[in-house]
Short mmCIF file of C-alpha atoms in Angstrom, two decimals:
data_model
loop_
_atom_site.label_atom_id
_atom_site.label_comp_id
_atom_site.label_asym_id
_atom_site.label_seq_id
_atom_site.Cartn_x
_atom_site.Cartn_y
_atom_site.Cartn_z
CA UNK A 1 -12.12 8.48 23.41
CA UNK A 2 -10.28 6.22 25.83
CA UNK A 3 -12.20 4.31 28.44
CA UNK A 4 -10.86 2.38 31.35
CA UNK A 5 -12.83 -0.57 32.62
CA UNK A 6 -12.59 -1.18 36.34
CA UNK A 7 -14.41 -4.39 37.22
CA UNK A 8 -16.31 -4.44 40.49
CA UNK A 9 -16.52 -7.60 42.56
CA UNK A 10 -19.32 -9.51 40.92
CA UNK A 11 -20.51 -6.78 38.71
CA UNK A 12 -19.73 -6.43 35.08
CA UNK A 13 -17.71 -3.47 34.19
CA UNK A 14 -19.78 -1.38 31.88
CA UNK A 15 -17.99 1.87 31.49
CA UNK A 16 -18.48 3.14 28.05
CA UNK A 17 -16.70 4.96 25.38
CA UNK A 18 -19.77 7.01 25.64
CA UNK A 19 -21.50 9.72 23.79
CA UNK A 20 -23.37 12.35 25.63
CA UNK A 21 -26.82 10.89 26.07
CA UNK A 22 -28.47 13.67 24.16
CA UNK A 23 -26.17 13.02 21.25
CA UNK A 24 -26.79 9.31 21.41
CA UNK A 25 -30.51 9.87 21.27
CA UNK A 26 -30.30 12.26 18.39
CA UNK A 27 -31.61 11.26 15.05
CA UNK A 28 -28.77 11.65 12.61
CA UNK A 29 -29.31 12.62 9.04
CA UNK A 30 -26.66 11.48 6.58
CA UNK A 31 -26.02 15.07 5.61
CA UNK A 32 -24.86 15.84 9.13
CA UNK A 33 -22.63 12.79 9.49
CA UNK A 34 -19.06 12.43 8.36
CA UNK A 35 -17.80 9.07 7.01
CA UNK A 36 -15.79 8.52 10.18
CA UNK A 37 -18.70 9.31 12.54
CA UNK A 38 -19.47 5.66 13.30
CA UNK A 39 -18.70 6.21 16.99
CA UNK A 40 -21.76 8.47 17.11
CA UNK A 41 -23.93 5.55 16.09
CA UNK A 42 -22.25 2.70 17.95
CA UNK A 43 -21.10 2.86 21.55
CA UNK A 44 -18.48 0.42 22.79
CA UNK A 45 -18.40 -1.08 26.27
CA UNK A 46 -15.99 -3.64 27.62
CA UNK A 47 -17.15 -6.54 29.77
CA UNK A 48 -15.50 -9.15 31.90
CA UNK A 49 -16.95 -12.08 33.75
CA UNK A 50 -16.04 -11.11 37.31
CA UNK A 51 -12.99 -8.99 36.73
CA UNK A 52 -10.54 -11.80 37.48
CA UNK A 53 -8.49 -14.42 35.69
CA UNK A 54 -6.64 -17.39 37.13
CA UNK A 55 -3.07 -18.02 36.03
CA UNK A 56 -3.19 -20.67 33.32
CA UNK A 57 -6.88 -20.09 32.61
CA UNK A 58 -8.85 -18.56 29.73
CA UNK A 59 -11.48 -15.87 30.18
CA UNK A 60 -13.55 -13.95 27.67
CA UNK A 61 -13.24 -10.22 27.27
CA UNK A 62 -16.55 -8.99 25.89
CA UNK A 63 -16.67 -6.10 23.46
CA UNK A 64 -20.24 -4.88 23.52
CA UNK A 65 -21.38 -2.70 20.65
CA UNK A 66 -24.61 -0.81 21.31
CA UNK A 67 -26.06 0.21 17.97
CA UNK A 68 -28.61 2.92 17.35
CA UNK A 69 -31.95 1.77 15.95
CA UNK A 70 -32.04 1.32 12.20
CA UNK A 71 -28.31 0.70 11.89
CA UNK A 72 -26.37 -2.54 11.89
CA UNK A 73 -22.85 -3.89 12.09
CA UNK A 74 -21.63 -7.07 10.44
CA UNK A 75 -20.89 -10.73 11.15
CA UNK A 76 -17.50 -12.16 10.18
CA UNK A 77 -19.07 -12.98 6.81
CA UNK A 78 -20.81 -9.69 6.06
CA UNK A 79 -22.61 -11.06 3.00
CA UNK A 80 -23.03 -9.04 -0.17
CA UNK A 81 -21.42 -5.94 1.32
CA UNK A 82 -19.95 -4.65 4.54
CA UNK A 83 -16.92 -5.36 6.65
CA UNK A 84 -16.67 -7.21 9.93
CA UNK A 85 -15.76 -5.37 13.16
CA UNK A 86 -12.19 -5.73 14.29
CA UNK A 87 -10.86 -5.97 17.83
CA UNK A 88 -7.27 -5.72 18.89
CA UNK A 89 -6.21 -6.51 22.44
CA UNK A 90 -2.69 -5.64 23.37
CA UNK A 91 -1.41 -8.51 25.46
CA UNK A 92 1.75 -8.52 27.55
CA UNK A 93 4.33 -11.21 26.97
CA UNK A 94 2.99 -14.67 27.74
CA UNK A 95 -0.67 -13.69 27.55
CA UNK A 96 -2.38 -14.96 24.41
CA UNK A 97 -5.41 -13.48 22.70
CA UNK A 98 -7.60 -15.73 20.55
CA UNK A 99 -9.92 -15.03 17.63
CA UNK A 100 -13.30 -13.42 18.16
CA UNK A 101 -16.11 -15.83 19.04
CA UNK A 102 -19.04 -14.45 17.04
CA UNK A 103 -22.62 -14.69 18.30
CA UNK A 104 -25.11 -15.88 15.72
CA UNK A 105 -26.06 -13.08 13.35
CA UNK A 106 -29.39 -12.12 11.88
CA UNK A 107 -30.12 -11.85 8.17
CA UNK A 108 -30.75 -8.43 6.62
CA UNK A 109 -32.59 -8.96 3.37
CA UNK A 110 -33.12 -5.99 1.11
CA UNK A 111 -34.15 -5.98 -2.54
CA UNK A 112 -30.65 -5.21 -3.70
CA UNK A 113 -28.54 -7.16 -1.22
CA UNK A 114 -28.43 -9.65 1.62
CA UNK A 115 -26.09 -9.12 4.53
CA UNK A 116 -25.44 -10.75 7.90
CA UNK A 117 -24.87 -8.93 11.15
CA UNK A 118 -26.25 -7.45 14.31
CA UNK A 119 -28.75 -4.76 15.24
CA UNK A 120 -29.45 -3.31 18.66
CA UNK A 121 -26.38 -4.71 20.35
CA UNK A 122 -23.87 -7.48 20.12
CA UNK A 123 -21.14 -8.74 22.42
CA UNK A 124 -18.07 -10.01 20.60
CA UNK A 125 -16.20 -12.47 22.80
CA UNK A 126 -12.42 -12.49 22.73
CA UNK A 127 -10.68 -15.30 24.65
CA UNK A 128 -7.66 -14.26 26.68
CA UNK A 129 -5.38 -16.91 28.18
CA UNK A 130 -3.03 -16.14 31.05
CA UNK A 131 0.23 -18.09 31.34
CA UNK A 132 0.43 -20.57 34.21
CA UNK A 133 3.25 -18.62 35.79
CA UNK A 134 1.52 -15.25 35.69
CA UNK A 135 2.08 -13.73 39.13
CA UNK A 136 -0.83 -12.59 41.24
CA UNK A 137 -1.53 -8.95 40.62
CA UNK A 138 -3.35 -6.94 37.98
CA UNK A 139 -3.43 -7.71 34.28
CA UNK A 140 -4.27 -4.66 32.21
CA UNK A 141 -5.32 -5.16 28.61
CA UNK A 142 -5.69 -2.18 26.25
CA UNK A 143 -8.49 -2.81 23.77
CA UNK A 144 -9.10 -1.16 20.40
CA UNK A 145 -12.10 -1.82 18.21
CA UNK A 146 -13.31 -0.51 14.88
CA UNK A 147 -16.49 -1.17 12.96
CA UNK A 148 -18.40 -0.31 9.86
CA UNK A 149 -21.98 0.59 10.70
CA UNK A 150 -24.58 0.95 7.98
CA UNK A 151 -28.14 1.98 7.41
CA UNK A 152 -28.46 3.18 3.87
CA UNK A 153 -25.06 4.83 4.07
CA UNK A 154 -22.12 3.45 6.02
CA UNK A 155 -19.89 5.06 8.63
CA UNK A 156 -16.61 3.95 10.16
CA UNK A 157 -16.26 4.06 13.92
CA UNK A 158 -13.64 3.15 16.45
CA UNK A 159 -13.02 3.28 20.16
CA UNK A 160 -10.37 2.35 22.66
CA UNK A 161 -10.56 1.25 26.25
CA UNK A 162 -8.88 -1.09 28.66
CA UNK A 163 -9.75 -4.00 30.90
CA UNK A 164 -8.10 -4.71 34.23
CA UNK A 165 -8.24 -8.27 35.52
CA UNK A 166 -7.17 -9.30 39.00
CA UNK A 167 -4.91 -12.33 38.61
CA UNK A 168 -5.80 -15.28 40.84
CA UNK A 169 -3.33 -18.05 41.63
CA UNK A 170 -3.16 -20.99 39.25
CA UNK A 171 -5.64 -23.67 40.20
CA UNK A 172 -7.95 -21.26 41.97
CA UNK A 173 -11.18 -22.80 40.74
CA UNK A 174 -13.56 -21.37 43.28
CA UNK A 175 -17.10 -21.11 42.07
CA UNK A 176 -17.79 -17.73 40.58
CA UNK A 177 -21.04 -16.12 39.61
CA UNK A 178 -20.93 -15.44 35.90
CA UNK A 179 -21.77 -11.98 34.69
CA UNK A 180 -25.17 -11.80 33.05
CA UNK A 181 -24.08 -9.97 29.94
CA UNK A 182 -21.22 -12.34 29.17
CA UNK A 183 -23.33 -15.37 30.00
CA UNK A 184 -25.99 -14.13 27.59
CA UNK A 185 -23.37 -13.56 24.90
CA UNK A 186 -22.01 -17.08 25.39
CA UNK A 187 -25.54 -18.47 25.05
CA UNK A 188 -25.80 -16.72 21.68
CA UNK A 189 -22.74 -18.48 20.28
CA UNK A 190 -23.63 -21.09 17.68
CA UNK A 191 -23.40 -24.67 18.92
CA UNK A 192 -20.62 -26.60 17.17
CA UNK A 193 -22.11 -29.41 15.11
CA UNK A 194 -20.16 -31.99 17.11
CA UNK A 195 -22.29 -31.03 20.12
CA UNK A 196 -25.57 -30.85 18.21
CA UNK A 197 -27.29 -34.21 18.60
CA UNK A 198 -28.39 -35.81 15.36
CA UNK A 199 -27.11 -33.07 13.04
CA UNK A 200 -24.77 -34.00 10.20
CA UNK A 201 -23.09 -32.01 7.44
CA UNK A 202 -21.48 -33.77 4.49
CA UNK A 203 -20.23 -32.98 1.02
CA UNK A 204 -21.58 -35.40 -1.54
CA UNK A 205 -21.23 -35.79 -5.31
CA UNK A 206 -24.06 -34.86 -7.60
CA UNK A 207 -24.48 -35.30 -11.29
CA UNK A 208 -26.89 -32.63 -12.42
CA UNK A 209 -25.74 -31.10 -15.70
CA UNK A 210 -26.16 -27.51 -14.48
CA UNK A 211 -23.69 -27.86 -11.62
CA UNK A 212 -20.25 -28.14 -13.09
CA UNK A 213 -18.42 -29.01 -9.90
CA UNK A 214 -20.67 -31.93 -9.18
CA UNK A 215 -20.71 -31.50 -5.42
CA UNK A 216 -23.17 -30.25 -2.90
CA UNK A 217 -23.39 -29.62 0.80
CA UNK A 218 -26.08 -31.54 2.65
CA UNK A 219 -26.97 -30.72 6.24
CA UNK A 220 -29.68 -32.66 8.07
CA UNK A 221 -30.99 -32.95 11.60
CA UNK A 222 -33.92 -32.50 13.93
CA UNK A 223 -35.83 -29.27 13.32
CA UNK A 224 -37.10 -29.00 16.88
CA UNK A 225 -39.77 -26.34 17.23
CA UNK A 226 -38.47 -24.21 14.37
CA UNK A 227 -40.82 -23.65 11.47
CA UNK A 228 -38.07 -22.12 9.34
CA UNK A 229 -34.52 -23.43 9.20
CA UNK A 230 -31.92 -21.71 7.02
CA UNK A 231 -28.31 -22.13 6.05
CA UNK A 232 -26.04 -19.12 5.76
CA UNK A 233 -22.48 -19.50 4.49
CA UNK A 234 -19.33 -18.58 6.36
CA UNK A 235 -16.22 -17.17 4.71
CA UNK A 236 -14.43 -19.98 2.88
CA UNK A 237 -12.09 -18.66 0.19
CA UNK A 238 -11.98 -21.01 -2.76
CA UNK A 239 -15.27 -22.71 -1.92
CA UNK A 240 -18.68 -21.22 -2.68
CA UNK A 241 -21.77 -22.71 -1.13
CA UNK A 242 -24.65 -21.48 -3.24
CA UNK A 243 -24.61 -17.82 -4.21
CA UNK A 244 -23.74 -16.51 -0.77
CA UNK A 245 -27.37 -16.00 0.20
CA UNK A 246 -29.44 -17.93 2.74
CA UNK A 247 -30.79 -21.31 1.69
CA UNK A 248 -34.03 -22.56 3.22
CA UNK A 249 -34.28 -26.09 4.49
CA UNK A 250 -37.10 -28.43 3.73
CA UNK A 251 -38.75 -29.67 6.90
CA UNK A 252 -40.56 -33.01 7.03
CA UNK A 253 -41.36 -35.37 9.85
CA UNK A 254 -39.63 -33.12 12.34
CA UNK A 255 -36.34 -33.09 10.45
CA UNK A 256 -34.71 -30.43 8.32
CA UNK A 257 -32.66 -30.99 5.18
CA UNK A 258 -30.50 -28.37 3.50
CA UNK A 259 -28.97 -28.89 0.08
CA UNK A 260 -26.56 -26.34 -1.35
CA UNK A 261 -24.64 -26.69 -4.64
CA UNK A 262 -20.93 -25.98 -4.24
CA UNK A 263 -18.27 -24.50 -6.45
CA UNK A 264 -14.66 -25.32 -5.66
CA UNK A 265 -12.00 -22.92 -6.96
CA UNK A 266 -8.61 -23.80 -5.43
CA UNK A 267 -6.99 -20.80 -7.13
CA UNK A 268 -9.09 -18.46 -5.00
CA UNK A 269 -8.35 -20.17 -1.68
CA UNK A 270 -5.83 -17.51 -0.54
CA UNK A 271 -3.53 -20.24 0.82
CA UNK A 272 -6.18 -21.47 3.24
CA UNK A 273 -7.44 -25.06 3.45
CA UNK A 274 -10.42 -25.81 1.21
CA UNK A 275 -13.44 -25.99 3.49
CA UNK A 276 -17.14 -25.40 3.44
CA UNK A 277 -18.62 -23.76 6.52
CA UNK A 278 -21.66 -21.98 7.72
CA UNK A 279 -24.46 -21.75 10.21
CA UNK A 280 -27.84 -23.41 10.46
CA UNK A 281 -30.28 -20.85 11.85
CA UNK A 282 -33.36 -22.09 13.71
CA UNK A 283 -35.48 -18.96 13.46
CA UNK A 284 -34.80 -15.34 12.52
CA UNK A 285 -33.94 -13.80 15.87
CA UNK A 286 -30.56 -13.15 17.43
CA UNK A 287 -31.74 -15.20 20.39
CA UNK A 288 -32.77 -18.19 18.27
CA UNK A 289 -30.36 -21.08 18.30
CA UNK A 290 -27.80 -21.80 15.62
CA UNK A 291 -25.43 -24.61 14.77
CA UNK A 292 -22.02 -24.04 13.23
CA UNK A 293 -19.99 -26.40 11.10
CA UNK A 294 -16.80 -26.39 9.08
CA UNK A 295 -15.76 -29.42 7.05
CA UNK A 296 -12.83 -30.01 4.70
CA UNK A 297 -13.37 -30.17 0.96
CA UNK A 298 -11.18 -32.23 -1.35
CA UNK A 299 -9.61 -30.38 -4.26
CA UNK B 1 -14.84 11.33 -29.57
CA UNK B 2 -12.78 8.50 -28.22
CA UNK B 3 -10.34 9.14 -25.43
CA UNK B 4 -7.67 6.94 -24.07
CA UNK B 5 -6.57 7.65 -20.54
CA UNK B 6 -3.27 6.00 -19.88
CA UNK B 7 -1.92 5.60 -16.41
CA UNK B 8 1.12 7.60 -17.35
CA UNK B 9 -1.10 10.41 -18.45
CA UNK B 10 -3.14 10.15 -15.32
CA UNK B 11 -0.14 10.29 -13.07
CA UNK B 12 1.76 12.90 -14.94
CA UNK B 13 -0.57 15.25 -16.65
CA UNK B 14 -3.80 15.42 -14.82
CA UNK B 15 -5.11 18.68 -13.62
CA UNK B 16 -8.74 18.04 -13.08
CA UNK B 17 -10.41 14.87 -11.97
CA UNK B 18 -11.80 13.02 -14.87
CA UNK B 19 -10.29 15.46 -17.30
CA UNK B 20 -6.74 14.22 -17.21
CA UNK B 21 -7.03 12.49 -20.48
CA UNK B 22 -4.71 12.38 -23.40
CA UNK B 23 -6.84 12.18 -26.46
CA UNK B 24 -5.62 9.68 -28.97
CA UNK B 25 -7.53 8.61 -31.99
CA UNK B 26 -7.86 4.87 -32.33
CA UNK B 27 -9.12 2.87 -35.23
CA UNK B 28 -12.60 1.82 -34.36
CA UNK B 29 -12.21 -1.58 -32.71
CA UNK B 30 -14.89 -4.20 -32.69
CA UNK B 31 -16.81 -3.96 -29.44
CA UNK B 32 -14.69 -5.84 -26.94
CA UNK B 33 -17.73 -7.04 -25.10
CA UNK B 34 -19.83 -8.01 -28.07
CA UNK B 35 -20.20 -11.48 -26.68
CA UNK B 36 -20.33 -10.37 -23.08
CA UNK B 37 -22.76 -12.18 -20.82
CA UNK B 38 -25.49 -10.25 -19.07
CA UNK B 39 -23.43 -10.23 -15.91
CA UNK B 40 -19.72 -10.18 -15.31
CA UNK B 41 -18.01 -13.54 -15.14
CA UNK B 42 -14.36 -14.41 -14.83
CA UNK B 43 -12.90 -15.64 -18.10
CA UNK B 44 -15.62 -14.12 -20.24
CA UNK B 45 -15.96 -10.81 -22.04
CA UNK B 46 -16.53 -7.98 -19.60
CA UNK B 47 -19.88 -6.22 -19.97
CA UNK B 48 -19.70 -3.27 -22.32
CA UNK B 49 -20.39 0.22 -21.05
CA UNK B 50 -20.32 3.82 -22.11
CA UNK B 51 -20.37 6.34 -19.28
CA UNK B 52 -19.66 10.03 -18.90
CA UNK B 53 -16.91 11.34 -16.67
CA UNK B 54 -17.26 14.38 -14.42
CA UNK B 55 -16.71 16.71 -17.37
CA UNK B 56 -19.26 14.99 -19.55
CA UNK B 57 -16.75 13.14 -21.72
CA UNK B 58 -17.85 9.66 -22.68
CA UNK B 59 -15.68 6.64 -22.00
CA UNK B 60 -16.46 3.24 -23.48
CA UNK B 61 -14.81 0.00 -22.46
CA UNK B 62 -14.42 -0.73 -26.17
CA UNK B 63 -12.18 2.34 -26.47
CA UNK B 64 -9.49 0.59 -24.45
CA UNK B 65 -9.04 -2.58 -26.45
CA UNK B 66 -5.44 -3.70 -26.22
CA UNK B 67 -4.97 -2.15 -22.79
CA UNK B 68 -5.47 -3.58 -19.34
CA UNK B 69 -8.40 -1.82 -17.68
CA UNK B 70 -8.95 -1.54 -13.94
CA UNK B 71 -12.40 -0.60 -12.65
CA UNK B 72 -12.92 0.58 -9.09
CA UNK B 73 -16.43 1.18 -7.79
CA UNK B 74 -16.42 4.49 -5.99
CA UNK B 75 -18.60 6.41 -3.54
CA UNK B 76 -17.76 9.88 -2.26
CA UNK B 77 -19.07 9.26 1.25
CA UNK B 78 -18.13 5.62 1.89
CA UNK B 79 -15.37 5.46 4.52
CA UNK B 80 -13.66 2.68 2.57
CA UNK B 81 -13.79 4.67 -0.68
CA UNK B 82 -13.79 8.46 -1.04
CA UNK B 83 -15.05 9.26 2.46
CA UNK B 84 -12.39 10.40 4.87
CA UNK B 85 -11.42 7.70 7.36
CA UNK B 86 -8.36 5.71 8.26
CA UNK B 87 -9.72 2.87 6.11
CA UNK B 88 -10.36 4.90 2.98
CA UNK B 89 -8.33 3.70 0.02
CA UNK B 90 -8.37 7.22 -1.41
CA UNK B 91 -7.74 9.41 1.63
CA UNK B 92 -4.96 7.18 2.98
CA UNK B 93 -2.99 7.09 -0.26
CA UNK B 94 -3.64 3.43 -1.06
CA UNK B 95 -4.94 4.18 -4.54
CA UNK B 96 -2.03 6.48 -5.20
CA UNK B 97 0.36 3.69 -4.19
CA UNK B 98 -1.50 1.26 -6.41
CA UNK B 99 -1.29 3.61 -9.38
CA UNK B 100 2.44 3.95 -8.86
CA UNK B 101 2.75 0.17 -8.67
CA UNK B 102 0.65 -0.32 -11.77
CA UNK B 103 2.75 2.17 -13.67
CA UNK B 104 5.82 0.07 -12.97
CA UNK B 105 4.08 -3.01 -14.33
CA UNK B 106 2.46 -1.42 -17.37
CA UNK B 107 2.46 2.28 -18.20
CA UNK B 108 -0.62 1.87 -20.36
CA UNK B 109 -2.94 0.48 -17.71
CA UNK B 110 -6.25 2.34 -17.72
CA UNK B 111 -7.74 3.03 -14.28
CA UNK B 112 -11.37 4.09 -14.09
CA UNK B 113 -13.48 4.77 -11.03
CA UNK B 114 -17.22 4.24 -11.44
CA UNK B 115 -19.75 5.91 -9.17
CA UNK B 116 -23.17 4.27 -9.08
CA UNK B 117 -24.36 6.15 -5.97
CA UNK B 118 -27.23 8.10 -7.51
CA UNK B 119 -29.89 5.75 -6.19
CA UNK B 120 -28.17 5.16 -2.86
CA UNK B 121 -27.66 8.84 -2.16
CA UNK B 122 -30.87 10.03 -3.77
CA UNK B 123 -28.97 12.39 -6.04
CA UNK B 124 -29.22 13.27 -9.70
CA UNK B 125 -26.31 12.36 -11.93
CA UNK B 126 -25.37 16.03 -12.20
CA UNK B 127 -25.40 16.57 -8.44
CA UNK B 128 -23.38 13.41 -7.88
CA UNK B 129 -20.85 14.49 -10.50
CA UNK B 130 -20.56 17.86 -8.79
CA UNK B 131 -20.00 16.21 -5.42
CA UNK B 132 -17.43 13.85 -6.88
CA UNK B 133 -15.65 16.69 -8.63
CA UNK B 134 -15.34 18.70 -5.44
CA UNK B 135 -14.00 15.65 -3.63
CA UNK B 136 -11.63 14.70 -6.44
CA UNK B 137 -10.15 18.18 -6.43
CA UNK B 138 -9.85 18.12 -2.64
CA UNK B 139 -8.20 14.70 -2.56
CA UNK B 140 -6.21 15.09 -5.76
CA UNK B 141 -7.92 12.17 -7.46
CA UNK B 142 -6.74 12.35 -11.04
CA UNK B 143 -8.20 9.18 -12.47
CA UNK B 144 -11.48 9.56 -14.35
CA UNK B 145 -14.61 9.06 -12.28
CA UNK B 146 -17.49 7.85 -14.41
CA UNK B 147 -21.10 8.36 -13.39
CA UNK B 148 -23.30 5.27 -13.69
CA UNK B 149 -26.51 7.26 -13.42
CA UNK B 150 -29.01 4.43 -13.85
CA UNK B 151 -26.79 1.89 -11.99
CA UNK B 152 -27.02 -0.50 -14.93
CA UNK B 153 -23.25 -0.92 -15.14
CA UNK B 154 -23.11 -1.81 -11.45
CA UNK B 155 -25.81 -4.36 -12.07
CA UNK B 156 -24.01 -5.84 -15.07
CA UNK B 157 -20.77 -6.15 -13.11
CA UNK B 158 -22.59 -7.26 -9.94
CA UNK B 159 -20.70 -4.57 -8.12
CA UNK B 160 -21.50 -5.10 -4.46
CA UNK B 161 -19.29 -2.69 -2.58
CA UNK B 162 -17.21 0.41 -2.80
CA UNK B 163 -14.46 -0.39 -3.56
CA UNK B 164 -15.32 -3.46 -5.66
CA UNK B 165 -12.54 -3.84 -8.22
CA UNK B 166 -12.21 -5.49 -11.64
CA UNK B 167 -9.32 -6.19 -13.97
CA UNK B 168 -10.02 -6.60 -17.68
CA UNK B 169 -7.31 -7.72 -20.08
CA UNK B 170 -6.50 -6.25 -23.47
CA UNK B 171 -8.92 -8.61 -25.17
CA UNK B 172 -11.76 -7.33 -23.03
CA UNK B 173 -11.89 -10.47 -20.89
CA UNK B 174 -12.62 -10.15 -17.18
CA UNK B 175 -9.67 -11.57 -15.26
CA UNK B 176 -10.23 -10.43 -11.67
CA UNK B 177 -13.16 -9.29 -9.58
CA UNK B 178 -13.23 -8.63 -5.86
CA UNK B 179 -11.53 -6.76 -3.08
CA UNK B 180 -9.09 -3.90 -3.59
CA UNK B 181 -6.71 -5.64 -1.19
CA UNK B 182 -6.61 -8.00 1.76
CA UNK B 183 -6.62 -4.85 3.92
CA UNK B 184 -3.07 -5.72 4.95
CA UNK B 185 -0.11 -6.40 2.71
CA UNK B 186 -1.51 -7.71 -0.54
CA UNK B 187 -3.14 -5.58 -3.21
CA UNK B 188 -5.17 -7.99 -5.32
CA UNK B 189 -5.55 -5.52 -8.20
CA UNK B 190 -1.81 -5.09 -8.56
CA UNK B 191 -1.34 -8.84 -8.30
CA UNK B 192 -3.93 -9.47 -11.02
CA UNK B 193 -2.59 -6.81 -13.38
CA UNK B 194 0.93 -8.19 -12.93
CA UNK B 195 -0.27 -11.69 -13.77
CA UNK B 196 -2.17 -10.48 -16.83
CA UNK B 197 0.83 -8.52 -18.02
CA UNK B 198 3.11 -11.53 -17.52
CA UNK B 199 0.68 -13.90 -19.18
CA UNK B 200 0.33 -16.01 -16.07
CA UNK B 201 -2.70 -17.30 -14.22
CA UNK B 202 -4.51 -14.72 -12.13
CA UNK B 203 -4.76 -16.10 -8.60
CA UNK B 204 -6.92 -15.24 -6.85
CA UNK B 205 -9.28 -14.39 -9.69
CA UNK B 206 -12.14 -13.71 -7.33
CA UNK B 207 -12.26 -12.49 -3.75
CA UNK B 208 -14.96 -11.17 -1.46
CA UNK B 209 -15.02 -7.38 -1.69
CA UNK B 210 -15.21 -5.29 1.46
CA UNK B 211 -16.77 -1.90 1.99
CA UNK B 212 -20.10 -0.12 1.72
CA UNK B 213 -22.97 -1.56 -0.26
CA UNK B 214 -23.68 -0.46 -3.83
CA UNK B 215 -27.40 0.06 -4.24
CA UNK B 216 -28.81 -0.61 -7.70
CA UNK B 217 -32.25 0.37 -8.99
#
């Protein structure tokens, strides 16, 4: 069901691809749901900062997925099963759309599988860059999203909408009040390791007989107030860090240390650079901080 | 009774899902997976199994020695598998295209779907087989669908998703495990079968599968 987002002055645009409220509140049984009924479980809303973009500047378009209790959608590395949500923004010539910036996920651990994703709601941030010569006017961006949402069973959902941004002149850097929802989503992005004081991630050789590849990932740094620090792997074709499941850090003297054996399989790299990547999670909640890293691995 | 279901037979002769088999007596081969590890591993013998199809006919991996075998984990309600959605490999014709492609590579390729959804869906093996049969007839699925009632085969293969796919060579060695495709242009199963047929290295031999979770007991 199409939705058009019309940003107000300093207010986030929150028009939904909405269900009737009664339907949204309903408790669905799997026997009453079709495999493509994921839009009955997840509602999409589109957000902008203040509904404007300066020529030559980059702004996030937020794709908020509101998820019914008990269900979840997935991170870009879904884990043992699942598929990540996809967002497509149709950009006019000269406007560029970047990759999704993913907020830190939470870990869903069940006896038979471990997956990574989001419950309740998540805002996926998609950077949009306007060309420097974009004339003042209105930039309209059609948005399409699809997601797999799972509880015990899984459903596929999709929605479309559009965002209209008022184009400001290049160099118009007036102070703007950021929208709360987008600001919150930005706060939930993992901190790149380069900006995380005292945290290091390295690949080092090991010589234990049970690890054929002889390499491991070691991440260390200050633990802060966290009493549990965990590593979760990102998608890195050709490089496995552990078995794909979370790895707990040891914490001593206020510092954490994560050690993960690695397997390097260049033939499975899908023509991508060999890298090891992942997140360090400081606590279990979506609002707890996380650090991201991605480092090259020699063949 | 041993049955060999060739791809040619599947494509050309099938009338009922799981029953489109051409029965051919084979000399009893040694179990292909006699030395199979407890779990599936690339380059090692694929775990042995004997499962019934939707008509109750047993199919054993050992029956297919000498043929390339493709396994596809299946679920009738998963929107990436048998459930109707624009991402379903069955309802959008992706499996049909794959079967046509496989036939061009090797007419004798055996393609088996395995449904381990009893535990996930809270259904008996008979009820699941009935549901699968109705769906197979509706969608025109002509490849055998085998019911993994106690989910032990899923566990042995570490099947994580529907569709999680496997390619086993004629010697019973597992050569590929992972996604059906890259969800764009490349079908990894076809690529792996082609490599096996040509005697070349399977690359990638392992990918991350997408889709709905397989729940094992």
